[in-house]
Short mmCIF file of C-alpha atoms in Angstrom, two decimals:
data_model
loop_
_atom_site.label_atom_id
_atom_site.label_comp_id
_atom_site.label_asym_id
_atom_site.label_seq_id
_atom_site.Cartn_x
_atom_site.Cartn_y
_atom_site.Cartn_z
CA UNK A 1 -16.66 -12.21 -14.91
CA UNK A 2 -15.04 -14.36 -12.28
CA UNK A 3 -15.57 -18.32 -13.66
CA UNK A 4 -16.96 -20.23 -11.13
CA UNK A 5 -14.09 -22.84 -11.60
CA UNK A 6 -11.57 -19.93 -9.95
CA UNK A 7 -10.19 -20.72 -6.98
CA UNK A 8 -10.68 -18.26 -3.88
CA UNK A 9 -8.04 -17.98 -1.24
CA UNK A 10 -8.50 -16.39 2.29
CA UNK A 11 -5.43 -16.21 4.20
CA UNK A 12 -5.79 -14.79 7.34
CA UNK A 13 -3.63 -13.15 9.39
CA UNK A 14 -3.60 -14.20 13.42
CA UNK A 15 -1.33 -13.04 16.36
CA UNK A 16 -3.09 -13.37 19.81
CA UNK A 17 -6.71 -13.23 18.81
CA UNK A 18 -7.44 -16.63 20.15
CA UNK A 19 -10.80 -14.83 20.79
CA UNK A 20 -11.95 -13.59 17.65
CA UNK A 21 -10.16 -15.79 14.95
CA UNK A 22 -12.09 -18.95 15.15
CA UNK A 23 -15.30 -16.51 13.91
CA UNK A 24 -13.23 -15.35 10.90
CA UNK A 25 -12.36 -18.84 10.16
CA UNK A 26 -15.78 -19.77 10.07
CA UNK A 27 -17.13 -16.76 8.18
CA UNK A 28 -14.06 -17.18 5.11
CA UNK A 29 -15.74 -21.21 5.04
CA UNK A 30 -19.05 -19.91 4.89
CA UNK A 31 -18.08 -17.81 1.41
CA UNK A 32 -20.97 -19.23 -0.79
CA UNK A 33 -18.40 -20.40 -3.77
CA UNK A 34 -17.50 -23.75 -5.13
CA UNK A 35 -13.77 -23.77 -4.61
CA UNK A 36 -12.45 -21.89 -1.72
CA UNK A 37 -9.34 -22.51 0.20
CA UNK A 38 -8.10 -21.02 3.91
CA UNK A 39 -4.90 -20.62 4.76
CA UNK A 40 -4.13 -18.96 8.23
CA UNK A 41 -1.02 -18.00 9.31
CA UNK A 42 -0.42 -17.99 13.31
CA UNK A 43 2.08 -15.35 14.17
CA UNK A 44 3.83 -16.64 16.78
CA UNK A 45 0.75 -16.27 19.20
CA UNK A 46 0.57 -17.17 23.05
CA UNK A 47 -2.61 -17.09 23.86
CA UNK A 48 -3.98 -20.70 22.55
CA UNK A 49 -4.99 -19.36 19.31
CA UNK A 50 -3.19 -22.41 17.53
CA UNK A 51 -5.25 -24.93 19.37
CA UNK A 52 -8.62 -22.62 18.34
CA UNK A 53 -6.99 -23.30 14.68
CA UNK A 54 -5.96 -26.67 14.61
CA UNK A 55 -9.91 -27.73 15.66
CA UNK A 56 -10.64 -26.31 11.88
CA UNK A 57 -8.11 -28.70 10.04
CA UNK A 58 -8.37 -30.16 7.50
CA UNK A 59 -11.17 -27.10 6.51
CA UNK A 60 -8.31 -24.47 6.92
CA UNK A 61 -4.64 -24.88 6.62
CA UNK A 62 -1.82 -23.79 9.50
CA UNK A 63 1.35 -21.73 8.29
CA UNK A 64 2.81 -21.18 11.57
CA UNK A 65 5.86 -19.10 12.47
CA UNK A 66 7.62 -16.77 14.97
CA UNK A 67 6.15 -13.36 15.87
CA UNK A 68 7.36 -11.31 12.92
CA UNK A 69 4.60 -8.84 12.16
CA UNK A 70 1.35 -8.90 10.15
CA UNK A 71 3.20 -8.05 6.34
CA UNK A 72 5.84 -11.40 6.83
CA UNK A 73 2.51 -13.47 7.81
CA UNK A 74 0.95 -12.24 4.81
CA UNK A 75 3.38 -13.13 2.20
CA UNK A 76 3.88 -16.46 3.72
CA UNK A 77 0.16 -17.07 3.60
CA UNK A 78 0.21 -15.91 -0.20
CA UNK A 79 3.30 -18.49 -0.31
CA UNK A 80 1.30 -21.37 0.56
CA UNK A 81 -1.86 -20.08 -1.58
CA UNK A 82 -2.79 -21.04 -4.89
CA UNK A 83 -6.26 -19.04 -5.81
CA UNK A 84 -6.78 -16.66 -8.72
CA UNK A 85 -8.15 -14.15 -6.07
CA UNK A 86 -6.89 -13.76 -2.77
CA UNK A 87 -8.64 -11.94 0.37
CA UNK A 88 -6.19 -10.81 3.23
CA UNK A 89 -8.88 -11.07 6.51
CA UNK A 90 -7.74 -10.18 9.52
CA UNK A 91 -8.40 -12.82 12.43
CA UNK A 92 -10.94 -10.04 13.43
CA UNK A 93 -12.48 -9.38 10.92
CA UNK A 94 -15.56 -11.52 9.06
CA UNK A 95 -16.68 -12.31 5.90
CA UNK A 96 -20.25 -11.83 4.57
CA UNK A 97 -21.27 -15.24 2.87
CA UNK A 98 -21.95 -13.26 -0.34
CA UNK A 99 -18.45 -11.97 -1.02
CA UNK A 100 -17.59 -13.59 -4.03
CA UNK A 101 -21.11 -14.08 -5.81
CA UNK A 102 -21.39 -10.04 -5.26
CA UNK A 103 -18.26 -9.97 -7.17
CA UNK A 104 -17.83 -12.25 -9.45
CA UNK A 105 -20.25 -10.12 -12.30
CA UNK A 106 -17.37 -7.20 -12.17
CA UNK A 107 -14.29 -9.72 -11.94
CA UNK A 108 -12.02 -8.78 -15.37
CA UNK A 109 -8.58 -9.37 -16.34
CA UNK A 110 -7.89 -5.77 -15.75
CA UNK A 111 -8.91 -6.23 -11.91
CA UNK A 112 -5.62 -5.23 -9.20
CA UNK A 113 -8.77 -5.70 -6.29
CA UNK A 114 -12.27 -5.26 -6.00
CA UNK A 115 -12.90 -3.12 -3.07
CA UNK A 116 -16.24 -3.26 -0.48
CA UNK A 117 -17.71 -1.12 2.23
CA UNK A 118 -17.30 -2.28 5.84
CA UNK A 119 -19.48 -2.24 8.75
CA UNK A 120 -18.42 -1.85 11.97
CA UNK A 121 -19.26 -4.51 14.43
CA UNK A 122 -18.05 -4.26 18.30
CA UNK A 123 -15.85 -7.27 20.12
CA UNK A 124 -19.38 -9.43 20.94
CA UNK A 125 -20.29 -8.98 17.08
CA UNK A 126 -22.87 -6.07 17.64
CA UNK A 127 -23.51 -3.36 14.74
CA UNK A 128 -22.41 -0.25 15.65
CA UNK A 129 -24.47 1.54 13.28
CA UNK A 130 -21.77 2.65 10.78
CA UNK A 131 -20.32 1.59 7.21
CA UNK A 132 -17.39 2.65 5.47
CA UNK A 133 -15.42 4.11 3.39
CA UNK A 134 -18.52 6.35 2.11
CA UNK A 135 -18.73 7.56 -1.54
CA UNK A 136 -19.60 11.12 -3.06
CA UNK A 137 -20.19 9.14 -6.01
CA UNK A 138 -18.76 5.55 -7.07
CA UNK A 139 -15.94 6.33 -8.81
CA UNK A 140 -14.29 4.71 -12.21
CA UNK A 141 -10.89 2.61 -12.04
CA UNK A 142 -9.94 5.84 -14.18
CA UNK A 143 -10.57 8.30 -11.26
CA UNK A 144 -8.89 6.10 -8.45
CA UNK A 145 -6.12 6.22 -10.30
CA UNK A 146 -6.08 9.87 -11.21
CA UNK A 147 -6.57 10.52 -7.28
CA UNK A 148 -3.96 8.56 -6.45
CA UNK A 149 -1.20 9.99 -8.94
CA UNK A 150 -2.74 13.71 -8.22
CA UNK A 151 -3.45 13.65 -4.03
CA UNK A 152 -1.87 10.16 -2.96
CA UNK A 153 -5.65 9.43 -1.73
CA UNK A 154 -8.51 7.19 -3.21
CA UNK A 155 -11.53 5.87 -0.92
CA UNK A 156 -10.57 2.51 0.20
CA UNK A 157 -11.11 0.44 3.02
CA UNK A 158 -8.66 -1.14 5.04
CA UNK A 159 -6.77 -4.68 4.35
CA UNK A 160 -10.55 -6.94 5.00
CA UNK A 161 -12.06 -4.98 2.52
CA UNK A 162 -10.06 -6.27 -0.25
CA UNK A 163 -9.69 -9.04 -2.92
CA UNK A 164 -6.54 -9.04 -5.07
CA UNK A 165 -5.87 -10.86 -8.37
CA UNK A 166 -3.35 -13.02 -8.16
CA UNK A 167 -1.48 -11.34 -11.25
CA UNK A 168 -1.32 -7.95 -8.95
CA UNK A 169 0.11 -9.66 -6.06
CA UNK A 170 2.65 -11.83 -7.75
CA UNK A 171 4.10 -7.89 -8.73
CA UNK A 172 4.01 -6.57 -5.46
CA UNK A 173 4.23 -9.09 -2.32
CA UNK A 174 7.97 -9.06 -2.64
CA UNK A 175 7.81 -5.51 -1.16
CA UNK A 176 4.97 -5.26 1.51
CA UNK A 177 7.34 -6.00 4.56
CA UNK A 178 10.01 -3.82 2.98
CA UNK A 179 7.08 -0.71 3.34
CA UNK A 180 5.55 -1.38 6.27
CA UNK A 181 4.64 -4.17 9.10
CA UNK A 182 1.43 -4.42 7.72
CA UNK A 183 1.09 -5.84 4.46
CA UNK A 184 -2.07 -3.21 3.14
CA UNK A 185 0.23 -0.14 3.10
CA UNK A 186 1.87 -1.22 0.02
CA UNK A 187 -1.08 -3.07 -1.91
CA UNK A 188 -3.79 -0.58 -1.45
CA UNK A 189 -1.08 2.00 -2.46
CA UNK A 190 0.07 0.20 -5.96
CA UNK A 191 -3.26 -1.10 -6.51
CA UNK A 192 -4.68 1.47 -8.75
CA UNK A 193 -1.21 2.00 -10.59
CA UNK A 194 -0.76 -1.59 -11.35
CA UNK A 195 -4.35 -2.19 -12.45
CA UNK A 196 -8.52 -1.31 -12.28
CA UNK A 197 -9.68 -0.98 -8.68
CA UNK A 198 -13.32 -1.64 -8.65
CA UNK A 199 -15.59 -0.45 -6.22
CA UNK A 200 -18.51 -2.67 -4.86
CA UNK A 201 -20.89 0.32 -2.82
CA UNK A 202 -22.12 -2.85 -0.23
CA UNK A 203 -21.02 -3.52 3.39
CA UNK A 204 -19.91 -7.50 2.74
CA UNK A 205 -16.97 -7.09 5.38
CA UNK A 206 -17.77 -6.67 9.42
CA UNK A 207 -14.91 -4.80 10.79
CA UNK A 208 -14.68 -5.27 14.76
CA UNK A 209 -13.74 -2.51 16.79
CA UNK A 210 -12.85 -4.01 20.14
CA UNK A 211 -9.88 -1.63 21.36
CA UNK A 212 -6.25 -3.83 20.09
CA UNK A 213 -7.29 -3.18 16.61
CA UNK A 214 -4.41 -1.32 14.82
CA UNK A 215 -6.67 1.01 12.77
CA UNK A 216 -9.67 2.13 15.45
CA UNK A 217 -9.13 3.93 18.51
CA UNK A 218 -11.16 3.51 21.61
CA UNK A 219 -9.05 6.53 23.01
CA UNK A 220 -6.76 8.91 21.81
CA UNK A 221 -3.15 8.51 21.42
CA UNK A 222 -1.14 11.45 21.05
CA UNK A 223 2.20 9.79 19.75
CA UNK A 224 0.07 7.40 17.46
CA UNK A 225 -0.62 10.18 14.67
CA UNK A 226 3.17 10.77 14.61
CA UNK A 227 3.15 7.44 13.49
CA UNK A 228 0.33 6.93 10.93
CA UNK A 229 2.03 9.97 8.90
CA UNK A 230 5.27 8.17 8.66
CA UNK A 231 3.16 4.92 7.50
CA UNK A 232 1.03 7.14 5.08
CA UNK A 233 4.81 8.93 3.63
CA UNK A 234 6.06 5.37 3.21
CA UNK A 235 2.93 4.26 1.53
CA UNK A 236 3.30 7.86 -0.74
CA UNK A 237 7.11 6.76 -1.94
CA UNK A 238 6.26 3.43 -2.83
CA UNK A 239 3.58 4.29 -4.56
CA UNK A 240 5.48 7.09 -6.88
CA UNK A 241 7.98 4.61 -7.21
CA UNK A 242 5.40 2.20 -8.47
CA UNK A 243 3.69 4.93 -10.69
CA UNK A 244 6.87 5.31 -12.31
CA UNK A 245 8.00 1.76 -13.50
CA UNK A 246 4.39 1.73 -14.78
CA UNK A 247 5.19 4.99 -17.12
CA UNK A 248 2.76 6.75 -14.95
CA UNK A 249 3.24 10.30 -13.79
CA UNK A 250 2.78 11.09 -10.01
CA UNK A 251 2.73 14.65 -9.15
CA UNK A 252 5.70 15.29 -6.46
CA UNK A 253 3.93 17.01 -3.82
CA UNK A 254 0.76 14.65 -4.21
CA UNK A 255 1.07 13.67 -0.54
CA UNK A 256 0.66 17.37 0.93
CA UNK A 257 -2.68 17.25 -1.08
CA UNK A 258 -3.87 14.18 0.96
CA UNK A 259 -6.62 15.76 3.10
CA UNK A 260 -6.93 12.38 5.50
CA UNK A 261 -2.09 12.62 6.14
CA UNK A 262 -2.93 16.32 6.87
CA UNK A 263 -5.49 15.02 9.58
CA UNK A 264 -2.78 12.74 11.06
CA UNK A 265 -0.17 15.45 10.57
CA UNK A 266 -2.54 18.40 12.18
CA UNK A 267 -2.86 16.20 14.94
CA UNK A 268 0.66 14.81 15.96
CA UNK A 269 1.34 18.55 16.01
CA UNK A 270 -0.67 19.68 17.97
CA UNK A 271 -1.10 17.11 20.96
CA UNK A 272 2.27 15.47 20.70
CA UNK A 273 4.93 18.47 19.26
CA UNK A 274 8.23 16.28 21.07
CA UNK A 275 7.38 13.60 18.83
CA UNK A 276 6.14 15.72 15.81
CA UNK A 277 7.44 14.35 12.74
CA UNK A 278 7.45 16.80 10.65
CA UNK A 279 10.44 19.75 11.14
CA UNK A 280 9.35 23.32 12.17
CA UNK A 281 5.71 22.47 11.07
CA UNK A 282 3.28 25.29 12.21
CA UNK A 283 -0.31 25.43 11.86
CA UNK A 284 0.24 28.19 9.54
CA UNK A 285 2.10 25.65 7.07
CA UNK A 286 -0.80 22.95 7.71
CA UNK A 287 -3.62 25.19 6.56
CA UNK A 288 -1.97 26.54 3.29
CA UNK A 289 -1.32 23.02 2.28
CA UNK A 290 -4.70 22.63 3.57
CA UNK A 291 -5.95 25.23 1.34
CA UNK A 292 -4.45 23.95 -1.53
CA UNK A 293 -5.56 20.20 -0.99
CA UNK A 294 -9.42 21.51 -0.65
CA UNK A 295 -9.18 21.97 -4.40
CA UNK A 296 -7.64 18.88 -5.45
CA UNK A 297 -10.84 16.18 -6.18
CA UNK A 298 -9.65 12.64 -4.03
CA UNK A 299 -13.26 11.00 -4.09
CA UNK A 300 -15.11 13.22 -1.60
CA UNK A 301 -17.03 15.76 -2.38
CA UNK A 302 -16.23 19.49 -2.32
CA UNK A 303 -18.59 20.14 0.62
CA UNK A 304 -17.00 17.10 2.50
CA UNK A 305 -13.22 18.72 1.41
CA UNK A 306 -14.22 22.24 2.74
CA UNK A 307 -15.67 21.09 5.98
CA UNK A 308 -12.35 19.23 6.56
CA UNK A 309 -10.49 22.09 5.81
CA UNK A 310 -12.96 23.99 8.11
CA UNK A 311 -11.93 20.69 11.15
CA UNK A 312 -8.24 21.60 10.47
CA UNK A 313 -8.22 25.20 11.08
CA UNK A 314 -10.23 24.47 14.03
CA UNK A 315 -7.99 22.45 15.46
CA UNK A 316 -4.12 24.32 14.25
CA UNK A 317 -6.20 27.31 16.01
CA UNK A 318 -8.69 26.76 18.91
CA UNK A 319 -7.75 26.68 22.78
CA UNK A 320 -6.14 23.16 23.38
CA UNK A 321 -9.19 21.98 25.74
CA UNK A 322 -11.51 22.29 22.43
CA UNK A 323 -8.86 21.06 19.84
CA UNK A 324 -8.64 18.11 21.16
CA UNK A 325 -12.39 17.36 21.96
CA UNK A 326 -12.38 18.09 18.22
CA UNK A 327 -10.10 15.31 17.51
CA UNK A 328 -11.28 13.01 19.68
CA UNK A 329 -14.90 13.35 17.86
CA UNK A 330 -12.68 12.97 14.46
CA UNK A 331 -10.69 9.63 15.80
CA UNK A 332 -12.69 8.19 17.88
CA UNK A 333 -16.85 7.45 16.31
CA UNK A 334 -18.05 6.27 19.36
CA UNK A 335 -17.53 9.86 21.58
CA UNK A 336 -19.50 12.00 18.71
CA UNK A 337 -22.82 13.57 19.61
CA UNK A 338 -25.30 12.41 17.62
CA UNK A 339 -25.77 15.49 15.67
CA UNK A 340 -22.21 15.46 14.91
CA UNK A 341 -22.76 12.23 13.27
CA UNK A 342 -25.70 12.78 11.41
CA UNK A 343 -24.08 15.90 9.79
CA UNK A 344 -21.45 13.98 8.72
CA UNK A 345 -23.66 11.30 7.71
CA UNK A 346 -25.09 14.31 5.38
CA UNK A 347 -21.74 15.46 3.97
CA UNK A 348 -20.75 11.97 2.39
CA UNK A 349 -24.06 10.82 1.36
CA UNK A 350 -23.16 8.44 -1.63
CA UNK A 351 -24.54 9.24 -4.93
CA UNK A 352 -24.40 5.67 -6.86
CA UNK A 353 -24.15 6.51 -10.01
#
C-alpha cells in the first residue's frame, strides 16, 4: 500500500496548448493526497502558454526549454521531480481527484505502474460516451507480462493513464528519447518486463479528443499508419532488448502476433502503398500473420481476436471505396454507426474478475 507520507509527482508535458493546459494544471492540484508536487515543462511553446503557467506558481513549478519534443520534456520534468510515484499528464489531458486514493490500496514494491481506464472527453470537456482500454477480463501482472514477451501487446492506455514508481523510471528514462519523441513508447513497453503492471478497471483519466492530439484522429491520414508501425517496431526492439537484460525470454517474431501493428500495417498498405513500410507486403502476407496472431491470447478475448481478424481480411480484400469506410469506422470513433459501436461495445465487455 502506497503510505500516505509518499510523495506524488505530476509532470506535465506542454507545447502550444495554451488552451487546454491550465485545466490539467488544475485537475493534477486537485489530486486528493497530502503531498503532491507539479512540475510542468513548457516546450518551447508560442502561443502564451507560459504566461497561462506562470499564473499557477508557486502551486506548480516551470522547467522551460526549446521545442525539442514530448520524450526530452519528459525526462527533464522527471529531472526536476522528486516523488516516489510519478504521473506523465499530458497538458490535455485531466486528472480525476481520486487518482491516488483509488490506488494507493494496490501500491507494492513490485509496482513498474498502475494502469487506469480513460474516458474520452471532447476540446470543451464534454463526454463522448466512451472509456478505454476495455478488458476481456482484468488480467494478473503475470499475464501482461506473458503477452508482452509472447505478442508484443498488453491492454494499456496511453501516457495519462499511467503512474510509474520511481524505481522503474530511474531504469529506463535514460532511453525514452533514444526510442521515440514521445516518452510512453519506451515505458509502457519495459513496464511489464521491469516489474508488476497493475490494472485499476476505473475511468480516473479524461482523455480529450480535440483534433492536434497525437493518438486520436478526427480524419484519416493515410501516411500516418506508415508511421505508427515504425513507432510500434521501435517500441518491439526495445522492449526484447529490455526482456533480455532482465533474463526474460521474448519470442522473436512476437511483433507479427500483435493484432493492433497488423491494424496499422493493413492499413498503411492499403491506402498509402508509396509510403508502405513494410517491403513487398501483400495482403496475402498480412492475413497469414493474421491467422496466426488470432491464436496468440494478448488480453482480448477470442471473439474480439477473430472479429479483428474478420476487419483485416475485409479490408486486404474489399473494393477500395468500402476498405476504407472500414477503416475510417476502425480509426476514427466518432464516424461509427451506432450499431457498429454497440457490437463492439459487446465484443470487449469486461469480465472483472
Amino acid at each position: 500500500m502506497l503510505d500516505p507520507s509518499s510523495l506524488v509527482s505530476v509532470v506535465i508535458c506542454n507545447y502550444n496548448y495554451a488552451q487546454f493546459v491550465g485545466a490539467a494544471i488544475e485537475s493534477a492540484l486537485a489530486l486528493d493526497w497530502p503531498r503532491v508536487e507539479v512540475i510542468v515543462v513548457d516546450d518551447g511553446s508560442t502561443d502564451g502558454s507560459r504566461s497561462v503557467i506562470e499564473g499557477y506558481a508557486p502551486r506548480a513549478s516551470m522547467v522551460t526549454q526549446s521545442n525539442s519534443g514530448q520524450a526530452t520534456a519528459a525526462k527533464a520534468g522527471f529531472a526536476r521531480s522528486r516523488g516516489d510515484v510519478v504521473i506523465f499528464l499530458d497538458a490535455d489531458d485531466l486528472l480525476d481527484p481520486r487518482l491516488i486514493r483509488v490506488m494507493a490500496p494496490h501500491w507494492n514494491a513490485r509496482v513498474s505502474k498502475v494502469q487506469f481506464q480513460m474516458r474520452t472527453i471532447d476540446a470543451e470537456g464534454r463526454a463522448l460516451g466512451s472509456v478505454f482500454p476495455q478488458y476481456y477480463r482484468v488480467p494478473s501482472p503475470a499475464q501482461t507480462r506473458q503477452w508482452t514477451l509472447k505478442a508484443n501487446a498488453y491492454p494499456t492506455p496511453p501516457g495519462s493513464g499511467n503512474a510509474y514508481s520511481r524505481t522503474f523510471l530511474d531504469r529506463v528514462m535514460c532511453d525514452v528519447d533514444t526510442v521515440d519523441r514521445f516518452a510512453d513508447s519506451a515505458l509502457l513497453a519495459a513496464a511489464p518486463l521491469l516489474g508488476d503492471v497493475v490494472t485499476i478497471p476505473q475511468p480516473l483519466v479524461s482523455y480529450r479528443v480535440h483534433g492536434r492530439n497525437d493518438g486520436a484522429m478526427l480524419a484519416l491520414d493515410p501516411r500516418r499508419f506508415a508511421r505508427e508501425w515504425l513507432r510500434a517496431r521501435r517500441r518491439f526492439h526495445y522492449g526484447s532488448s529490455v526482456a533480455r537484460s532482465a533474463g526474460l525470454d521474448p519470442r522473436n517474431d512476437a511483433f507479427a502476433h500483435d493484432l493492433a501493428s497488423l491494424a496499422y500495417r493493413a492499413a498503411s498498405w492499403r491506402l498509402a502503398p508509396a509510403d508502405h513500410p513494410v517491403r513487398d507486403d501483400s495482403g496475402g502476407s498480412i492475413l497469414a500473420d493474421a491467422a496466426r496472431a488470432v491464436s496468440v491470447p494478448q488480453g482480448h478475448s477470442l471473439a474480439s481476436r477473430s472479429a479483428m481478424l474478420a476487419w483485416l481480411a475485409f479490408v486486404c480484400l474489399a473494393p477500395r471505396s468500402a476498405a476504407t469506410r472500414m477503416l475510417q469506422w476502425r480509426f476514427v470513433p466518432s464516424t461509427r454507426p451506432k450499431r457498429l459501436r454497440q457490437f463492439m461495445a459487446a465484443l470487449s465487455i469486461a469480465r472483472m474478475h
